[in-house]
Amino acid sequence: MTIFQFPQDFRWGTATASYQIEGAAQEGGRGVSIWDTFARTPGKVFNGDNGDVACDSYHRYEEDIALMKKLGINTYRFSIAWPRIIPDGDGEINREGLDFYHRFVDALLDAGIEPFLTLYHWDLPQTLEDDGGWGNRRTVNAFVKYAEVIFKEFSGKINFWLTFNEPWCIAFLSNMLGIHAPGNKDVQTAINVAHGLLVAHGKAVQSFRRMGITGQIGIAPNVCWAEPYSKSAEDQAACDRSIALNTDWFLDPIYKGSYPQFLVDWFAEAGATVPIQDGDMEIISEPIDLLGINYYTMGINRHNPEAGVLQSEEMNMGLIKTDIGWPVESRGLYEFMHYLQKYGNVDVYITENGACINDDLENGKINDDRRISYYEQHLAQIHRIINDGINLKGYMAWSLMDNYEWAEGYRMRFGLVHVDFRSLVRTPKESYYWYQNVIRNNWLEIRN
Ligand code: GCO
């Protein structure tokens, strides 16, 4: 038996996002988001599922917080739905929306749980998308206005802030690959979106400083770690492109004030350029305090001219996969955290990590042993990373409960708590009790 002891001040948490759990889509003065629209577009989401009800957390947040408290977490990552705060994107402020999040945050604080707030987890007001979305500076400025409203309201209550969740997904998955809302399939649009959100990020951080808001602020990219299929330089270069588009494309501008040149050149070959305006790079590189890292899997990639714009193909290596088809490979997290040190030993929180395991209720129990095993492997790597002297300060499991898994609808389950999407009954899974034990002990015990 191996025991991995965690630091005394380590943050243990779980994460969720507004559109995935809240429901109450037509209540509280909420406006329409791009996900409401996308989910209603035939063929975009499995089974045509939408977030109208989701986990109904808008009404059941007290029950959810009771589950968190029993789980023992000291940190909870959630996102605010912009269309609840400014329903049409950049017009009137909706007091009802702010009041809802005040009630929610107060209830978390009463339960002794530190809120970790994400400003943008993908629910862009539809009106702004209709006007060109993130590629239009109107959206950038509207985001800053929205961020300032939230900063002012929640300063003093919130100590951990993230501007954007997974910028690669917002830009490339949603606008180049067309898999998420708004569903564009155009490289130039994706690059415009990526740049717009970086400028929005930088401007929001500047406001945060100017306004003297409490706590620390950062951004949460998703990691793609990739290792070459062969020893060839071409395969290595394909991996470099995949890794860099997910993280360096966003972190180089933030930490170094410039885009990774080799990728800029690669996109130029494909006819796409970054629409940089005077002063943008200074804005984007406003210093931040922390990074959130979302890690799920890694790939073994090879160069293939047919494999999309990046020409980087992920090979099927026959590894064990979770039910969404992602290989279980914790090693990439370790490698990535060392790769990240090129930006300095910055404070990092794992803001998402988890497994899609669709085990269902059997005799009142959900025996999701494969999820426990996934968590074991990843927490062991996290211990190893901390032991290397890297400033990894907390871990948020994705997710507290089963929820709306975007284009996969409700069929893909990532929760520690099972949700019956008809009755909305919540049932803790075996992984919940396992995680509760890890948190209580502050150590990880590897079984067998
Ligand atoms: C993310 C996604 C989450 C997903 C999770 C599983 O931030 O990665 O926003 O909302 O549900 O990643 O795919």
XYZ file of C-alpha atoms and ligand atoms in Angstrom:
461
model
C 0.000 0.000 0.000
C 1.262 3.460 -0.901
C 0.246 6.631 0.928
C 0.626 10.049 -0.665
C 0.303 12.871 1.858
C -0.909 16.260 0.570
C 0.124 19.719 1.841
C -1.876 21.068 4.799
C -3.236 24.055 2.861
C -4.128 22.073 -0.275
C -7.450 23.052 -1.857
C -9.810 20.167 -2.533
C -12.778 20.973 -4.683
C -15.173 20.182 -7.475
C -16.156 22.204 -10.543
C -19.276 22.926 -12.588
C -20.485 25.493 -15.131
C -23.676 27.552 -15.300
C -25.235 26.244 -18.514
C -24.420 22.664 -17.599
C -26.240 22.657 -14.251
C -28.526 25.641 -13.653
C -31.568 25.091 -15.845
C -34.255 27.777 -15.229
C -33.375 29.066 -18.671
C -36.453 31.262 -18.928
C -36.454 32.445 -15.324
C -34.963 35.259 -13.310
C -34.810 37.600 -16.282
C -32.138 35.509 -18.018
C -31.441 36.350 -21.661
C -30.745 33.878 -24.461
C -27.228 32.461 -24.850
C -25.521 30.898 -27.845
C -26.007 27.491 -26.206
C -29.791 27.913 -26.060
C -29.701 28.558 -29.783
C -27.165 25.880 -30.678
C -28.966 23.178 -28.687
C -32.127 23.941 -30.682
C -30.357 23.686 -34.008
C -31.161 20.233 -35.439
C -28.219 17.860 -35.556
C -25.892 19.813 -33.270
C -26.476 18.116 -29.920
C -27.062 14.441 -29.211
C -30.776 13.744 -28.887
C -31.497 17.469 -29.263
C -30.877 17.860 -25.505
C -30.714 21.394 -24.111
C -29.951 23.087 -20.789
C -33.479 24.346 -20.068
C -33.717 22.196 -16.937
C -30.289 20.523 -16.647
C -29.737 19.702 -12.935
C -32.133 22.495 -11.947
C -29.424 23.838 -9.658
C -30.907 27.312 -9.953
C -33.655 26.031 -7.648
C -31.780 23.235 -5.889
C -28.503 24.907 -5.003
C -29.064 24.432 -1.280
C -29.285 20.698 -1.793
C -26.138 20.839 -3.937
C -24.243 22.793 -1.299
C -25.322 20.263 1.339
C -23.796 17.557 -0.880
C -20.574 19.567 -1.172
C -20.421 20.059 2.550
C -20.869 16.381 3.215
C -18.205 15.630 0.627
C -15.859 17.849 2.622
C -14.539 20.097 -0.148
C -13.105 23.474 0.871
C -13.363 25.005 -2.629
C -16.050 25.053 -5.289
C -15.531 26.263 -8.835
C -18.632 27.573 -10.602
C -19.394 29.997 -13.401
C -21.724 32.943 -13.687
C -24.135 33.051 -16.627
C -23.549 36.390 -18.347
C -27.146 36.370 -19.778
C -28.486 36.368 -16.199
C -26.518 39.543 -15.404
C -26.827 41.505 -18.649
C -29.529 39.665 -20.610
C -28.878 41.313 -23.966
C -25.097 41.374 -23.592
C -24.322 45.022 -23.103
C -27.513 46.769 -22.001
C -29.381 46.856 -18.701
C -28.103 45.076 -15.625
C -30.548 42.501 -14.252
C -30.623 42.803 -10.458
C -32.430 39.476 -10.126
C -29.465 37.693 -11.664
C -26.989 39.329 -9.315
C -29.212 38.545 -6.337
C -29.305 34.870 -7.289
C -25.511 34.617 -7.303
C -25.288 36.565 -4.028
C -27.605 34.050 -2.379
C -25.581 31.225 -3.845
C -22.160 32.606 -2.854
C -23.407 33.471 0.641
C -24.682 29.928 1.086
C -21.295 28.560 0.017
C -19.483 30.833 2.468
C -21.881 29.818 5.250
C -20.976 26.204 4.508
C -17.273 27.067 4.837
C -16.598 26.543 1.134
C -14.395 28.980 -0.798
C -16.006 30.059 -4.083
C -13.746 29.936 -7.164
C -15.502 32.017 -9.800
C -15.306 31.676 -13.596
C -16.640 34.700 -15.477
C -17.113 32.961 -18.814
C -17.837 29.281 -19.294
C -19.281 29.543 -22.793
C -22.757 31.072 -22.428
C -22.320 34.174 -24.584
C -25.450 36.337 -24.907
C -26.939 35.553 -28.327
C -27.318 39.244 -29.236
C -23.546 39.656 -29.154
C -22.994 36.597 -31.335
C -25.512 37.997 -33.821
C -23.310 41.063 -34.046
C -20.113 39.156 -34.859
C -19.332 37.521 -31.499
C -15.808 37.525 -30.082
C -14.411 38.660 -33.405
C -16.129 42.028 -32.880
C -14.673 44.499 -30.380
C -18.206 45.232 -29.221
C -18.239 41.818 -27.530
C -14.802 42.465 -26.031
C -15.968 45.728 -24.490
C -19.263 44.218 -23.365
C -17.347 41.470 -21.570
C -15.240 44.041 -19.738
C -18.370 45.866 -18.652
C -19.920 42.596 -17.445
C -16.679 41.662 -15.637
C -16.605 45.039 -13.899
C -20.174 44.555 -12.675
C -19.240 41.200 -11.184
C -15.957 42.487 -9.709
C -17.737 45.346 -7.968
C -20.574 43.180 -6.654
C -18.466 40.294 -5.405
C -15.254 41.971 -4.273
C -14.717 40.915 -0.674
C -16.617 37.649 -1.130
C -14.513 36.077 -3.855
C -10.779 35.405 -3.605
C -10.285 33.289 -6.724
C -11.269 34.538 -10.166
C -10.916 33.147 -13.674
C -11.726 35.142 -16.788
C -12.158 32.377 -19.386
C -12.634 28.649 -19.267
C -10.776 26.785 -22.016
C -10.000 29.450 -24.599
C -9.052 26.770 -27.175
C -12.591 25.386 -26.996
C -14.160 28.844 -27.268
C -12.067 29.687 -30.313
C -11.142 26.513 -32.175
C -13.524 23.760 -31.086
C -16.469 26.151 -31.542
C -15.392 28.155 -34.598
C -12.906 26.040 -36.554
C -14.178 22.519 -35.873
C -17.793 23.636 -35.435
C -18.491 21.127 -32.655
C -19.606 23.627 -30.008
C -21.681 26.805 -30.189
C -21.844 28.848 -32.314
C -20.690 26.092 -34.696
C -18.615 27.992 -37.268
C -16.093 26.098 -39.387
C -13.565 28.708 -40.402
C -9.925 29.069 -39.356
C -9.839 32.844 -39.665
C -12.973 33.194 -37.523
C -11.398 30.977 -34.857
C -8.234 33.086 -34.801
C -10.281 36.276 -34.558
C -12.239 34.813 -31.653
C -9.050 33.703 -29.873
C -7.592 37.183 -30.226
C -10.786 38.917 -29.146
C -11.033 36.884 -25.996
C -7.377 37.467 -25.150
C -7.913 41.224 -25.416
C -11.074 40.875 -23.304
C -9.092 38.868 -20.750
C -6.318 41.503 -20.571
C -8.742 44.392 -20.271
C -10.680 42.630 -17.514
C -7.454 41.998 -15.587
C -6.565 45.689 -15.960
C -9.974 46.652 -14.549
C -9.498 44.178 -11.707
C -6.244 45.918 -10.726
C -7.556 49.430 -11.200
C -10.641 48.725 -9.104
C -8.594 47.141 -6.303
C -10.643 43.943 -6.233
C -9.918 41.281 -3.584
C -8.093 38.076 -4.401
C -6.241 36.610 -7.351
C -7.154 36.393 -11.009
C -6.142 34.176 -13.927
C -7.391 32.079 -16.847
C -8.043 28.338 -17.305
C -6.758 26.745 -20.517
C -7.371 23.101 -21.366
C -4.306 21.015 -21.902
C -3.539 18.808 -24.813
C -0.404 16.802 -24.134
C 0.878 14.813 -27.091
C 3.823 12.513 -27.676
C 5.079 11.531 -31.128
C 4.037 8.237 -32.683
C 7.534 7.797 -34.107
C 10.959 9.282 -33.497
C 10.636 11.368 -36.664
C 11.005 15.146 -36.495
C 7.732 15.493 -38.400
C 5.754 13.620 -35.775
C 7.358 15.669 -33.024
C 6.465 18.866 -34.897
C 2.843 17.700 -35.206
C 2.738 17.196 -31.433
C 4.303 20.613 -30.846
C 1.543 22.214 -32.901
C -1.222 20.404 -31.026
C 0.185 21.248 -27.625
C 0.901 24.864 -28.524
C -2.483 25.620 -30.043
C -4.226 24.642 -26.805
C -1.965 26.461 -24.376
C 0.953 28.482 -25.815
C -1.352 30.254 -28.255
C -2.967 31.838 -25.188
C -0.206 31.732 -22.576
C 2.620 33.161 -24.719
C 0.652 36.384 -25.346
C -0.229 36.589 -21.635
C 3.221 35.792 -20.238
C 5.484 37.001 -23.060
C 3.416 39.510 -25.017
C 3.671 37.641 -28.338
C 2.091 34.688 -30.154
C 4.190 31.545 -30.794
C 5.806 32.441 -34.121
C 5.973 28.908 -35.535
C 2.193 28.637 -35.292
C 1.625 32.147 -36.635
C 3.677 31.049 -39.663
C 1.755 27.785 -39.934
C -1.581 29.613 -39.998
C -0.220 32.163 -42.483
C 0.400 29.239 -44.855
C -3.274 28.375 -44.446
C -4.176 31.980 -45.261
C -5.111 33.115 -41.731
C -3.601 35.988 -39.744
C -4.030 37.424 -36.251
C -5.926 40.753 -36.286
C -3.637 42.583 -33.839
C -4.433 46.259 -33.230
C -2.081 48.813 -31.686
C -1.684 48.252 -27.967
C -3.345 44.803 -27.916
C -0.292 42.834 -26.838
C 0.392 45.184 -23.898
C -3.202 44.766 -22.757
C -3.095 40.981 -23.098
C 0.161 40.676 -21.153
C -1.150 42.392 -18.022
C 0.301 40.138 -15.285
C -1.994 37.508 -13.763
C -1.807 35.754 -10.383
C -2.743 32.164 -11.082
C -3.485 29.608 -13.764
C -6.260 27.071 -13.868
C -5.409 23.911 -15.787
C -8.033 21.528 -17.154
C -6.606 18.109 -17.929
C -8.417 14.985 -19.118
C -6.227 12.944 -21.432
C -3.202 12.923 -23.749
C -2.547 11.731 -27.272
C 0.045 9.867 -29.311
C 0.088 11.915 -32.505
C 1.653 11.727 -35.935
C 2.020 14.055 -38.867
C -0.725 13.538 -41.430
C -1.381 16.129 -44.167
C -5.032 15.006 -44.202
C -5.557 15.656 -40.499
C -7.103 19.115 -40.444
C -5.354 22.466 -40.371
C -2.758 21.300 -37.840
C -2.012 18.072 -39.769
C -1.661 16.327 -36.424
C -3.464 13.018 -36.108
C -4.179 11.339 -32.799
C -3.591 7.597 -33.093
C -5.727 4.961 -31.463
C -3.202 3.125 -29.306
C -5.713 0.692 -27.866
C -5.499 2.176 -24.388
C -8.299 1.903 -21.858
C -10.789 4.652 -22.575
C -13.488 6.389 -20.582
C -17.037 6.136 -21.952
C -16.625 9.330 -23.986
C -13.693 7.665 -25.765
C -10.793 9.507 -24.154
C -7.743 7.372 -23.277
C -6.929 7.164 -19.575
C -3.368 8.539 -19.403
C -2.340 10.525 -16.332
C 1.297 10.848 -17.402
C 0.491 13.777 -19.697
C -0.470 15.854 -16.686
C 2.952 15.318 -15.142
C 4.749 16.129 -18.393
C 2.606 19.184 -19.038
C 3.173 20.660 -15.587
C 6.912 20.546 -16.234
C 6.453 22.027 -19.712
C 4.516 24.878 -18.090
C 7.566 25.841 -16.060
C 8.839 27.773 -19.074
C 6.489 30.530 -17.885
C 7.988 30.405 -14.374
C 6.810 28.499 -11.330
C 3.366 30.107 -11.380
C 0.575 29.218 -8.961
C -1.551 26.526 -10.565
C -4.874 24.972 -9.665
C -6.159 21.933 -11.483
C -9.542 23.453 -12.265
C -10.902 20.343 -13.998
C -10.010 16.665 -14.144
C -12.342 13.733 -14.276
C -13.745 10.755 -16.122
C -16.872 10.059 -18.120
C -18.147 6.766 -16.752
C -21.790 6.054 -17.513
C -22.428 3.526 -14.767
C -26.020 3.647 -13.600
C -27.896 2.872 -10.436
C -27.935 -0.771 -9.397
C -29.799 -1.598 -6.211
C -29.588 2.041 -5.145
C -25.825 2.219 -5.663
C -23.514 3.429 -8.412
C -20.363 1.359 -8.385
C -18.165 3.582 -10.524
C -14.913 1.865 -9.776
C -13.397 2.941 -13.085
C -13.884 6.581 -12.061
C -12.155 5.954 -8.734
C -9.264 4.338 -10.541
C -9.019 7.347 -12.894
C -8.906 9.726 -9.929
C -6.336 7.584 -8.138
C -3.970 7.709 -11.082
C -4.302 11.441 -11.546
C -3.991 12.312 -7.871
C -0.857 10.189 -7.667
C 0.638 12.292 -10.481
C -0.436 15.450 -8.686
C 1.394 14.349 -5.593
C 4.447 13.681 -7.745
C 4.177 17.152 -9.309
C 3.962 18.854 -5.907
C 6.893 16.785 -4.727
C 8.919 18.194 -7.632
C 8.480 21.670 -6.140
C 5.856 22.889 -8.595
C 3.328 25.347 -7.125
C 0.245 23.219 -7.612
C -2.121 24.451 -4.934
C -5.451 22.779 -5.459
C -7.518 20.224 -7.316
C -11.081 20.482 -8.561
C -12.721 17.304 -9.746
C -14.989 17.558 -12.776
C -17.690 17.284 -11.792
C -19.721 17.540 -8.613
C -22.639 15.904 -10.399
C -23.712 14.534 -13.771
C -24.729 17.422 -16.009
C -25.297 18.704 -19.530
C -22.249 17.558 -21.460
C -22.521 20.097 -24.296
C -22.796 18.467 -27.745
C -23.138 15.054 -26.041
C -26.283 16.130 -24.211
C -27.087 14.163 -21.048
C -25.724 10.824 -22.152
C -22.155 11.425 -20.923
C -21.781 11.436 -17.138
C -18.828 12.993 -15.295
C -20.340 13.376 -11.816
C -19.325 12.198 -8.372
C -23.052 12.434 -7.759
C -25.539 10.715 -10.052
C -28.437 12.796 -11.348
C -31.642 11.215 -12.603
C -32.566 13.714 -15.304
C -36.283 12.892 -15.057
C -36.791 13.118 -11.308
C -33.688 15.282 -10.672
C -32.893 13.069 -7.695
C -29.217 13.190 -6.707
C -27.438 10.025 -5.533
C -23.786 10.055 -4.447
C -21.716 7.455 -6.295
C -19.037 5.249 -4.760
C -16.460 7.731 -6.129
C -18.065 10.442 -3.987
C -17.435 8.425 -0.830
C -13.936 7.594 -2.010
C -13.141 11.304 -2.621
C -14.696 12.190 0.738
C -12.200 9.844 2.355
C -9.236 11.315 0.469
C -10.234 14.822 1.556
C -10.854 13.818 5.164
C -7.430 12.154 5.393
C -5.651 14.700 3.206
C -3.813 11.743 1.793
C -4.293 9.373 -1.089
C -4.076 5.671 -0.440
C -3.451 3.603 -3.556
C -5.417 0.401 -3.323
C -3.642 -2.941 -3.922
C -14.521 22.042 -19.847
C -15.776 21.764 -20.218
C -16.565 21.014 -19.239
C -16.854 19.654 -19.744
C -15.776 18.717 -19.321
C -15.965 17.330 -19.805
O -14.326 23.077 -19.229
O -13.731 21.207 -20.190
O -16.264 22.989 -20.196
O -17.643 21.814 -19.137
O -18.043 19.223 -19.277
O -14.572 19.162 -19.820
O -15.932 17.312 -21.201
